[in-house]
Short mmCIF file of C-alpha atoms in Angstrom, two decimals:
data_model
loop_
_atom_site.label_atom_id
_atom_site.label_comp_id
_atom_site.label_asym_id
_atom_site.label_seq_id
_atom_site.Cartn_x
_atom_site.Cartn_y
_atom_site.Cartn_z
CA MET A 1 190.42 200.84 57.65
CA ASP A 2 194.03 200.58 56.46
CA LYS A 3 193.39 202.89 53.52
CA VAL A 4 191.89 205.51 55.80
CA ALA A 5 194.90 205.29 58.10
CA GLU A 6 197.19 205.81 55.09
CA LEU A 7 195.36 209.00 54.13
CA GLU A 8 195.67 210.49 57.59
CA PHE A 9 199.19 211.72 58.07
CA GLY A 10 200.83 214.46 60.03
CA ASP A 11 203.17 217.27 59.12
CA LYS A 12 206.25 215.03 59.28
CA ASP A 13 204.73 212.53 56.87
CA LEU A 14 203.68 215.31 54.54
CA GLU A 15 207.17 216.83 54.59
CA LYS A 16 208.77 213.44 53.87
CA ARG A 17 206.41 212.70 50.97
CA TRP A 18 206.82 216.20 49.52
CA SER A 19 210.62 215.93 49.57
CA SER A 20 210.48 212.64 47.63
CA VAL A 21 208.12 214.23 45.09
CA LYS A 22 210.50 217.19 44.61
CA GLU A 23 213.51 214.87 44.17
CA ASP A 24 211.67 212.79 41.58
CA PHE A 25 210.46 215.87 39.72
CA TRP A 26 213.84 217.64 39.51
CA GLY A 27 215.65 214.41 38.66
CA ASP A 28 213.23 213.66 35.83
CA LEU A 29 213.33 217.25 34.61
CA LYS A 30 217.13 217.23 34.42
CA SER A 31 217.29 213.90 32.56
CA GLN A 32 214.59 214.99 30.10
CA THR A 33 216.42 218.28 29.52
CA VAL A 34 219.61 216.40 28.64
CA ILE A 35 217.67 214.20 26.20
CA ALA A 36 216.04 217.27 24.58
CA LEU A 37 219.41 219.02 24.29
CA LYS A 38 220.93 215.93 22.66
CA ARG A 39 218.09 215.81 20.11
CA LEU A 40 218.45 219.53 19.41
CA LEU A 41 222.20 219.22 18.76
CA GLU A 42 221.82 216.14 16.56
CA THR A 43 219.02 217.74 14.53
CA SER A 44 220.90 220.98 13.97
CA MET A 45 224.02 219.10 12.82
CA GLU A 46 221.88 216.98 10.50
CA ILE A 47 220.32 220.11 8.96
CA GLU A 48 223.76 221.64 8.47
CA ILE A 49 225.03 218.48 6.73
CA GLN A 50 221.90 218.38 4.60
CA ASP A 51 222.59 221.93 3.42
CA LEU A 52 226.21 221.07 2.57
CA VAL A 53 225.32 217.90 0.67
CA GLY A 54 222.40 219.51 -1.13
CA ALA A 55 220.10 216.55 -0.57
CA GLU A 56 218.18 214.88 2.21
CA ARG A 57 219.19 211.52 3.61
CA TRP A 58 218.73 208.63 1.18
CA LYS A 59 217.89 211.01 -1.70
CA HIS A 60 219.96 210.69 -4.88
CA ILE A 61 220.66 213.84 -6.83
CA ALA A 62 223.22 213.79 -9.65
CA PRO A 63 225.35 216.92 -9.13
CA ARG A 64 226.41 216.90 -5.47
CA PRO A 65 229.23 218.85 -3.88
CA THR A 66 229.98 216.03 -1.43
CA PHE A 67 228.55 212.86 0.07
CA ARG A 68 227.71 211.59 3.52
CA ASN A 69 230.09 209.17 5.19
CA GLY A 70 228.17 207.79 8.15
CA HIS A 71 228.58 209.18 11.63
CA TYR A 72 230.56 208.83 14.83
CA PHE A 73 229.70 209.23 18.48
CA ARG A 74 231.13 211.61 21.04
CA ASN A 75 230.36 212.91 24.51
CA LEU A 76 229.76 216.50 25.53
CA LEU A 77 229.81 217.88 29.06
CA THR A 78 227.24 220.63 29.57
CA THR A 79 225.88 222.43 32.59
CA MET A 80 222.86 220.12 32.37
CA GLY A 81 225.09 217.05 32.64
CA LEU A 82 227.00 214.71 30.39
CA ILE A 83 225.48 214.03 26.98
CA THR A 84 226.65 210.59 25.94
CA LEU A 85 226.69 209.05 22.48
CA LEU A 86 225.97 212.25 20.61
CA LYS A 87 225.61 211.23 16.96
CA VAL A 88 227.82 213.43 14.77
CA PRO A 89 227.44 213.05 10.97
CA ARG A 90 230.49 212.88 8.70
CA LEU A 91 231.20 213.94 5.15
CA ARG A 92 233.24 211.98 2.64
CA GLU A 93 235.37 214.93 1.63
CA GLY A 94 237.21 216.72 4.37
CA LYS A 95 236.69 217.35 8.02
CA LYS A 96 233.72 219.47 8.90
CA GLY A 97 233.31 221.55 12.03
CA PHE A 98 229.75 222.46 12.88
CA LYS A 99 228.48 225.84 13.99
CA VAL A 100 226.67 224.22 16.91
CA LEU A 101 229.46 221.87 17.96
CA PRO A 102 233.02 222.78 16.92
CA ARG A 103 235.56 220.03 16.35
CA TYR A 104 237.38 218.54 19.34
CA VAL A 105 235.19 220.35 21.88
CA GLN A 106 234.41 218.09 24.85
CA ARG A 107 232.87 220.72 27.12
CA ALA A 108 230.36 223.48 26.54
CA PRO A 109 231.85 226.99 26.85
CA ASP A 110 229.73 227.76 29.91
CA VAL A 111 231.31 224.80 31.74
CA ASP A 112 234.77 226.24 31.10
CA LYS A 113 233.57 229.66 32.24
CA GLY A 114 232.13 228.19 35.44
CA VAL A 115 235.35 226.29 36.19
CA LEU A 116 237.38 229.44 35.60
CA GLU A 117 235.16 231.46 37.94
CA MET A 118 235.40 228.78 40.64
CA PHE A 119 239.17 228.75 40.34
CA LEU A 120 239.32 232.53 40.61
CA ALA A 121 237.08 232.36 43.69
CA GLY A 122 239.69 230.19 45.41
CA VAL A 123 238.49 226.63 44.82
CA SER A 124 241.51 224.38 44.30
CA THR A 125 241.94 222.38 41.11
CA ARG A 126 241.19 219.14 42.93
CA ARG A 127 238.10 220.49 44.71
CA VAL A 128 236.47 221.80 41.52
CA GLN A 129 235.40 218.24 40.68
CA GLU A 130 233.71 217.88 44.07
CA VAL A 131 231.87 221.17 43.61
CA LEU A 132 230.67 220.28 40.09
CA ALA A 133 229.55 216.71 40.89
CA PRO A 134 226.16 217.57 42.45
CA TRP A 135 225.49 220.13 39.74
CA MET A 136 226.42 218.16 36.60
CA GLY A 137 226.52 214.54 37.70
CA LYS A 138 229.44 212.24 38.36
CA PRO A 139 231.74 212.49 35.32
CA THR A 140 232.94 216.09 35.53
CA VAL A 141 236.30 217.72 34.94
CA SER A 142 239.54 216.43 36.40
CA ALA A 143 242.23 218.48 38.14
CA GLY A 144 244.34 218.34 34.98
CA THR A 145 241.46 219.68 32.92
CA VAL A 146 241.00 222.54 35.38
CA SER A 147 244.70 223.35 34.97
CA ARG A 148 244.34 223.40 31.17
CA ILE A 149 241.26 225.63 31.39
CA THR A 150 243.02 228.07 33.73
CA LYS A 151 246.07 228.42 31.47
CA VAL A 152 244.12 231.24 29.85
CA LEU A 153 244.88 233.26 32.97
CA ASP A 154 248.66 232.92 32.48
CA GLU A 155 248.58 235.43 29.63
#
């Protein structure tokens, strides 16, 4: 009898259950999108390094223009959220900027564009963080970062 009672529910129960399903779906979709984006960035950087070195990982070829030198981790703020521990390969000779991820970039260009548009629409530098939090997750841009992004407008 209890199972039958569970199956019979009204409009309010249906609405409550549907809202929890939607929250779970969109939350999972966003987290899986961030994971897929991280894999895409790491793979494209690995392919670019492979082309520069002239050999795949762990393959030994005599005449090489350069050698691998491990990797380091960095974070990248995107419109999908914060990508943490992005694995960036290094080369032994010289600093290498990637086509996909330029050196010293901590935010995707569309994040900077969105912050600039919010600022131009009248959102204060301190309130930008509050506006971005539901969209991108908790660690977003600070008021100082908004000021640095909007210095482009001074010209």
